[in-house]
CSV table of C-alpha atoms in Angstrom, one decimal:
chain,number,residue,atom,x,y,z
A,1119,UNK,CA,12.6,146.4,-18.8
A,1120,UNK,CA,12.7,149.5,-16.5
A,1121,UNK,CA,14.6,151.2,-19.4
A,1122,UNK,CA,18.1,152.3,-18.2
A,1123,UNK,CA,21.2,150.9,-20.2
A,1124,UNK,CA,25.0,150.7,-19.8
A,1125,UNK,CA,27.0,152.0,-23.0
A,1126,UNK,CA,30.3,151.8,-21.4
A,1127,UNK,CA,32.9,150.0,-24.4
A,1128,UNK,CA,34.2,152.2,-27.3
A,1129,UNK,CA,32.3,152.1,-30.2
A,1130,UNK,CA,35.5,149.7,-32.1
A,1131,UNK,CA,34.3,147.6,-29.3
A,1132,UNK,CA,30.6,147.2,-30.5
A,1133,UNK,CA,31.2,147.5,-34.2
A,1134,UNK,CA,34.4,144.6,-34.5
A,1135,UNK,CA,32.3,141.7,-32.4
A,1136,UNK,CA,29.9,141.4,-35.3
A,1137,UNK,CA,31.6,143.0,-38.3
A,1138,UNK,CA,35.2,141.9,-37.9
A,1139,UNK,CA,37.8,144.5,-39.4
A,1140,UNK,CA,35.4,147.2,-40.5
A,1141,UNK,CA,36.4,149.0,-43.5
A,1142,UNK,CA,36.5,152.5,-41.2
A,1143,UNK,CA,37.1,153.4,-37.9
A,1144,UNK,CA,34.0,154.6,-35.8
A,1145,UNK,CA,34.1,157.4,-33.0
A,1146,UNK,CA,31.9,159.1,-30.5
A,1147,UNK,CA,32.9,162.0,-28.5
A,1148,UNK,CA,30.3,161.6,-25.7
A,1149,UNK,CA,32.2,159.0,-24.1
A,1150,UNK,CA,31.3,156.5,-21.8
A,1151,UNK,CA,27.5,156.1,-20.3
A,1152,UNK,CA,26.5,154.5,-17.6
A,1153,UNK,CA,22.7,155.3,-16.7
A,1154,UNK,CA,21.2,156.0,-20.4
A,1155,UNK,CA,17.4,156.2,-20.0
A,1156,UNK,CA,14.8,157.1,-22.5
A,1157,UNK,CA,14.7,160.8,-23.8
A,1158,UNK,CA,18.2,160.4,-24.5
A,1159,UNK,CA,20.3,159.4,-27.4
A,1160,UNK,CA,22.1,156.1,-27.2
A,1161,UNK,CA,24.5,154.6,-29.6
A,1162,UNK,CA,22.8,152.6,-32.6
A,1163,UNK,CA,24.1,150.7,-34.7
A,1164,UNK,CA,22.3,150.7,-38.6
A,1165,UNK,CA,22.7,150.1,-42.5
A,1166,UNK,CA,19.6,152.2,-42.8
A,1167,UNK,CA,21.4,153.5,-45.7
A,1168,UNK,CA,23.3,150.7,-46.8
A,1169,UNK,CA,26.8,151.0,-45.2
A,1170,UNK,CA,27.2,150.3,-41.7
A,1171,UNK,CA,26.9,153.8,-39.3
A,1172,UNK,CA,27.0,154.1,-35.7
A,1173,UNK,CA,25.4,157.2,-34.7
A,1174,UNK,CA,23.2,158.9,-31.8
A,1175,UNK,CA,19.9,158.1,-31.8
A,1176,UNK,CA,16.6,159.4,-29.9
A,1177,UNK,CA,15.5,157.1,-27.3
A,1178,UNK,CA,11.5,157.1,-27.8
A,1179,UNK,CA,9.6,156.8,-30.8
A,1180,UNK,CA,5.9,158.7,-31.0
A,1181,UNK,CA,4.1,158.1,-34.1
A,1182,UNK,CA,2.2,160.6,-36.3
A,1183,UNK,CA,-1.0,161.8,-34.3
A,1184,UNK,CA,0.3,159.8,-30.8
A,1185,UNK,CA,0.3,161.1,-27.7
A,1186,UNK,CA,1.9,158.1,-26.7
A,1187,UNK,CA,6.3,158.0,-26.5
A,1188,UNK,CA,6.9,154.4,-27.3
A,1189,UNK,CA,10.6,153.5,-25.7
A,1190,UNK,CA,9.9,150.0,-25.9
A,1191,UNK,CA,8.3,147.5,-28.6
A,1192,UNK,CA,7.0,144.2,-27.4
A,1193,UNK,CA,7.7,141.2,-29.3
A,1194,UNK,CA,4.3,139.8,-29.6
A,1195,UNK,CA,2.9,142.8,-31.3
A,1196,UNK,CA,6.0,142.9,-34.1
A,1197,UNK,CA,5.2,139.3,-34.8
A,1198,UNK,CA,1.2,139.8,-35.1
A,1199,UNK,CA,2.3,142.4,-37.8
A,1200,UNK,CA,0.2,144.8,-35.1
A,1201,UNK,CA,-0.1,148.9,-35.6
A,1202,UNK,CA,2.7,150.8,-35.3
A,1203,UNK,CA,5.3,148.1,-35.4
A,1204,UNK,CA,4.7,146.5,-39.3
A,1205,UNK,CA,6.3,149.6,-41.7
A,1206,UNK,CA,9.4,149.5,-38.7
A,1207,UNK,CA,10.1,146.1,-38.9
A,1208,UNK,CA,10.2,146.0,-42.9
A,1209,UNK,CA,11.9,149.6,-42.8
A,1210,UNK,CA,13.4,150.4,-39.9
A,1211,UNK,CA,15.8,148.0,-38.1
A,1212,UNK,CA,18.6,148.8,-35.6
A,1213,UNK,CA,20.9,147.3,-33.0
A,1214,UNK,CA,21.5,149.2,-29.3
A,1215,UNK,CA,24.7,147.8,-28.2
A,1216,UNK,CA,24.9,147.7,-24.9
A,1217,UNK,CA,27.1,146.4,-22.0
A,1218,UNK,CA,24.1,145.9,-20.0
A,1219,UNK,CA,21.0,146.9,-17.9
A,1220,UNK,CA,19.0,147.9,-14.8
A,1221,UNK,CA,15.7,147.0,-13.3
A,1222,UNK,CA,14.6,146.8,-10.0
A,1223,UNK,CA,13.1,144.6,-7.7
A,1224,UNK,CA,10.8,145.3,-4.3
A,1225,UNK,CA,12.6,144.8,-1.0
A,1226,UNK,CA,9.6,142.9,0.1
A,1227,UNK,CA,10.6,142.5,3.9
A,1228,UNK,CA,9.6,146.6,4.3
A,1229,UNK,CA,5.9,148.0,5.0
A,1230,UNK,CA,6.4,150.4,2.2
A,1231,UNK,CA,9.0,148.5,0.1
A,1232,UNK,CA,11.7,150.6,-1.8
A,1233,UNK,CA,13.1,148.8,-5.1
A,1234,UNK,CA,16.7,147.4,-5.3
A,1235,UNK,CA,18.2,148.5,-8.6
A,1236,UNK,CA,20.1,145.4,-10.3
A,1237,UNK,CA,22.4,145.4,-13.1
A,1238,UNK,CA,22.0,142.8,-15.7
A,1239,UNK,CA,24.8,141.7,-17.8
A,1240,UNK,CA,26.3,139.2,-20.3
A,1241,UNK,CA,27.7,136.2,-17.9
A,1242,UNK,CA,30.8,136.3,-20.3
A,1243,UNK,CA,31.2,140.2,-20.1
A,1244,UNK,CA,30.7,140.5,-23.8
A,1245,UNK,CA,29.0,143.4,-25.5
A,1246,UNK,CA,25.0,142.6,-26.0
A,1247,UNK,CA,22.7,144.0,-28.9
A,1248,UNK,CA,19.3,144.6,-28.3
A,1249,UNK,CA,17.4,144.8,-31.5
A,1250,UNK,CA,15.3,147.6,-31.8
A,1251,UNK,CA,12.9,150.0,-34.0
A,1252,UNK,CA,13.2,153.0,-35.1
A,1253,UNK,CA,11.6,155.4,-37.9
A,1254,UNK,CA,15.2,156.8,-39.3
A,1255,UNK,CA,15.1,159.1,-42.0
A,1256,UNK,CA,18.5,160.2,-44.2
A,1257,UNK,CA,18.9,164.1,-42.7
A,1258,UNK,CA,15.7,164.0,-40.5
A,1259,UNK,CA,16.2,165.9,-37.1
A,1260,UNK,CA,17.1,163.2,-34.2
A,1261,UNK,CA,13.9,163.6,-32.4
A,1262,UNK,CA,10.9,161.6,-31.3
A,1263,UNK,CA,9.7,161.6,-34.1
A,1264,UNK,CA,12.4,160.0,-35.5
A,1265,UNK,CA,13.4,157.7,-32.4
A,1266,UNK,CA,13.6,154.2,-31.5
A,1267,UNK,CA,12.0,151.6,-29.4
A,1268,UNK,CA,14.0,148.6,-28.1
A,1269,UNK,CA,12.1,145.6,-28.4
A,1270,UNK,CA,11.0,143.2,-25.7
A,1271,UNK,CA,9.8,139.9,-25.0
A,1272,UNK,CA,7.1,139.9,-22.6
A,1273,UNK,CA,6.6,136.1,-23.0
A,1274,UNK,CA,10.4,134.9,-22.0
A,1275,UNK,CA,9.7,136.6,-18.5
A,1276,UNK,CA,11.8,138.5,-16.3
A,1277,UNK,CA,15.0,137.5,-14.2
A,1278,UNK,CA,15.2,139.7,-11.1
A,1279,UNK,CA,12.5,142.4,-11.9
A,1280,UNK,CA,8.5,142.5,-11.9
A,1281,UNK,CA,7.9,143.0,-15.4
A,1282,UNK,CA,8.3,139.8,-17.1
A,1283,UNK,CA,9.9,141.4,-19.9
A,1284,UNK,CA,13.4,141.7,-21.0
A,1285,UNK,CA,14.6,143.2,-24.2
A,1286,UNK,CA,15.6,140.9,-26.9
A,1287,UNK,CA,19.7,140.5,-27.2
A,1288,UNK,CA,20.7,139.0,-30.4
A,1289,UNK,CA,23.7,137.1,-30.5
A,1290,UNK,CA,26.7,138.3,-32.6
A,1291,UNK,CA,25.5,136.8,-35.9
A,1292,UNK,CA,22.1,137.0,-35.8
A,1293,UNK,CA,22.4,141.2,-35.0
A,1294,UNK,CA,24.5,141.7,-37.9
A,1295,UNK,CA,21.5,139.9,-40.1
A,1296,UNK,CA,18.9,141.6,-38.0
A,1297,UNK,CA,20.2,144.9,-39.3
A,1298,UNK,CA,21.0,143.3,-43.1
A,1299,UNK,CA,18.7,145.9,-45.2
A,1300,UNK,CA,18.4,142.9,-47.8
A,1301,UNK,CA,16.6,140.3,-45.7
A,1302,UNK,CA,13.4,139.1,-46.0
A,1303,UNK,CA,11.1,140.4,-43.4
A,1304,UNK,CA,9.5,136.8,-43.0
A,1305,UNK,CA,13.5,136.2,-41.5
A,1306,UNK,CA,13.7,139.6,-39.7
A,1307,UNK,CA,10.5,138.8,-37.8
A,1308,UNK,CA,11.9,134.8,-37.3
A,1309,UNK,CA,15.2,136.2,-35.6
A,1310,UNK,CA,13.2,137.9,-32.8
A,1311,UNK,CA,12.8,134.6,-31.8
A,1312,UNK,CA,16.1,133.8,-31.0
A,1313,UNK,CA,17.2,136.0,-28.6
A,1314,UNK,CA,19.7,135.1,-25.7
A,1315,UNK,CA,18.5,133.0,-23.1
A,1316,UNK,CA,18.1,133.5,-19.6
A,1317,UNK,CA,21.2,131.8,-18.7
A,1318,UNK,CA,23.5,134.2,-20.9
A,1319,UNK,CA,23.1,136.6,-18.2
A,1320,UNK,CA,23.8,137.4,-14.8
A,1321,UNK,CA,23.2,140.2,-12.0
A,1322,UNK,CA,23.4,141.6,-8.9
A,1323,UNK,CA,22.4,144.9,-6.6
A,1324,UNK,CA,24.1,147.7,-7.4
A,1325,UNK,CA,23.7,151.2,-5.3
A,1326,UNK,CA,20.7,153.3,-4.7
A,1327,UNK,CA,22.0,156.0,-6.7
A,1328,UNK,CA,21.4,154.7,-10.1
A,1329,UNK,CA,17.7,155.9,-9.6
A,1330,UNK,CA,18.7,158.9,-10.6
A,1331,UNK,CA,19.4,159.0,-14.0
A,1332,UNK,CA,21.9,162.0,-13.7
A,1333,UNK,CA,24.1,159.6,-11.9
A,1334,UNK,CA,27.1,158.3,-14.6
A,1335,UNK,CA,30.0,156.9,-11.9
A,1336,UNK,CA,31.5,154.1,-13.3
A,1337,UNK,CA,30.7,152.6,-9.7
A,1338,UNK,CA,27.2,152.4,-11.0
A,1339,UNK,CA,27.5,149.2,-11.6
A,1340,UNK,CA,29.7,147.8,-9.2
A,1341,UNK,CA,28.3,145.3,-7.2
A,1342,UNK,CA,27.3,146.0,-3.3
A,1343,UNK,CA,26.2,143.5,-0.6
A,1344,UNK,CA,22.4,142.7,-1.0
C-alpha cells in the first residue's frame, strides 16, 4: 500500500452501512478528499470511549523513543503479538472508511520506467473499512504521537502494485465488531483474518496527477485509457 486514500462519501454514508440508524447525526466540515496521504488527518471511525465518534485523526503513529513514523501496520506482526503492535490491538482499535485507494505500478516497456497510479475500489461501489491502529487518548493533541497506522496484509499479495500488500478491508459486520471495545482480543486479532478478498475489488489507471498529493479534483479518480 503506497498510502493515498479516497474519502469522498459524507460521513452519514460511512457511519449508517455498519451502524444502521445511529442515535446522532455525524458531520465534518472538511469535505470531500480525494488524495489523503500520510501526515494528514483522515476520517476514523472509534468507540475508544465507548459511544461511536467519527473524528480526524493523524495519519502516522511514532512510538515513544522512535525515530520511525509508522503509517502502516502489517498483519503478521499484530498476530505474532510483535513490539509496538500488542498494547494497540488490545487498546487501540479504529476503522478508516474509505471509498478507495491508489498504488502504482511500473510502465515496464520504458528504459527508465515512470509508475502508473491506479485507483482501487470496492467492485460494488460500496464504502470499505480498513481496520487500523492507533494510540488515541481522551483530550490528547492529534499528533504523531497520538496517530494511526492502517494495517496490512503482506501475505494476501498485491493486485496491480509491487508491494504485495494491501490494507485489510473488513466487511460491514466484522468492522463494527473490530472496533467493539468489549471483545476479546483473541477475536480482535481472529477478524484480521478475514478481510475482503481480492475479488471484492477492482481498478484501473487514473491520471498522472494524483502523484502529487496536493491534487483533490474529483477527476482523480476517473478512469483514463491505459
Amino acid at each position: 500500500m503506497c498510502g493515498r486514500i479516497v474519502q469522498k462519501s459524507g460521513p452519514l454514508d460511512y457511519v449508517e452501512r455498519i451502524f444502521p440508524n445511529p442515535r446522532r447525526l455525524f458531520d465534518d466540515p472538511a469535505g470531500r478528499r480525494y488524495n489523503i496521504p500520510p501526515g494528514t488527518r483522515p476520517m476514523a471511525l472509534h468507540r475508544l470511549a465507548g459511544d461511536l465518534e467519527l473524528e480526524r485523526l493523524h495519519w502516522g503513529w511514532r512510538p515513544h523513543n522512535s525515530k520511525y513514523l509508522m503509517s502502516n501496520a502489517r498483519l503478521d506482526k499484530i498476530l505474532a503479538n510483535a513490539w509496538p503492535w500488542k498494547l494497540l490491538t488490545a487498546r487501540g482499535r479504529i476503522l478508516v472508511p474509505a471509498d478507495g485507494w491508489y498504488e502504482w505500478k511500473p510502465l515496464a516497456d520504458r528504459p527508465k520506467p515512470p509508475k502508473q497510479p491506479h485507483y482501487i475500489h470496492a467492485a460494488d461501489g460500496a464504502p470499505l473499512y480498513f481496520a487500523a491502529l492507533s494510540n488515541w487518548r481522551p483530550d490528547a493533541e492529534k499528533d504523531e504521537v497520538h496517530g494511526f497506522a492502517i494495517v496490512t496484509n503482506d501475505a494476501a499479495g498485491g493486485m496491480i502494485d509491487v508491494h504485495d500488500r494491501r490494507p485489510v478491508a473488513l466487511p460491514p459486520d466484522l468492522a463494527a465488531r473490530w472496533i467493539d471495545p468489549d471483545i476479546e482480543l483473541a477475536e480482535a486479532r481472529a477478524l484480521l483474518e478475514n478481510g475482503l478478498p481480492e475479488t471484492a475489488f477492482t481498478w484501473h489507471p487514473v491520471r498522472q496527477e494524483v502523484g502529487n498529493s496536493k491534487y483533490q479534483l474529483p477527476d482523480a479518480i476517473d478512469p483514463i485509457a491505459s
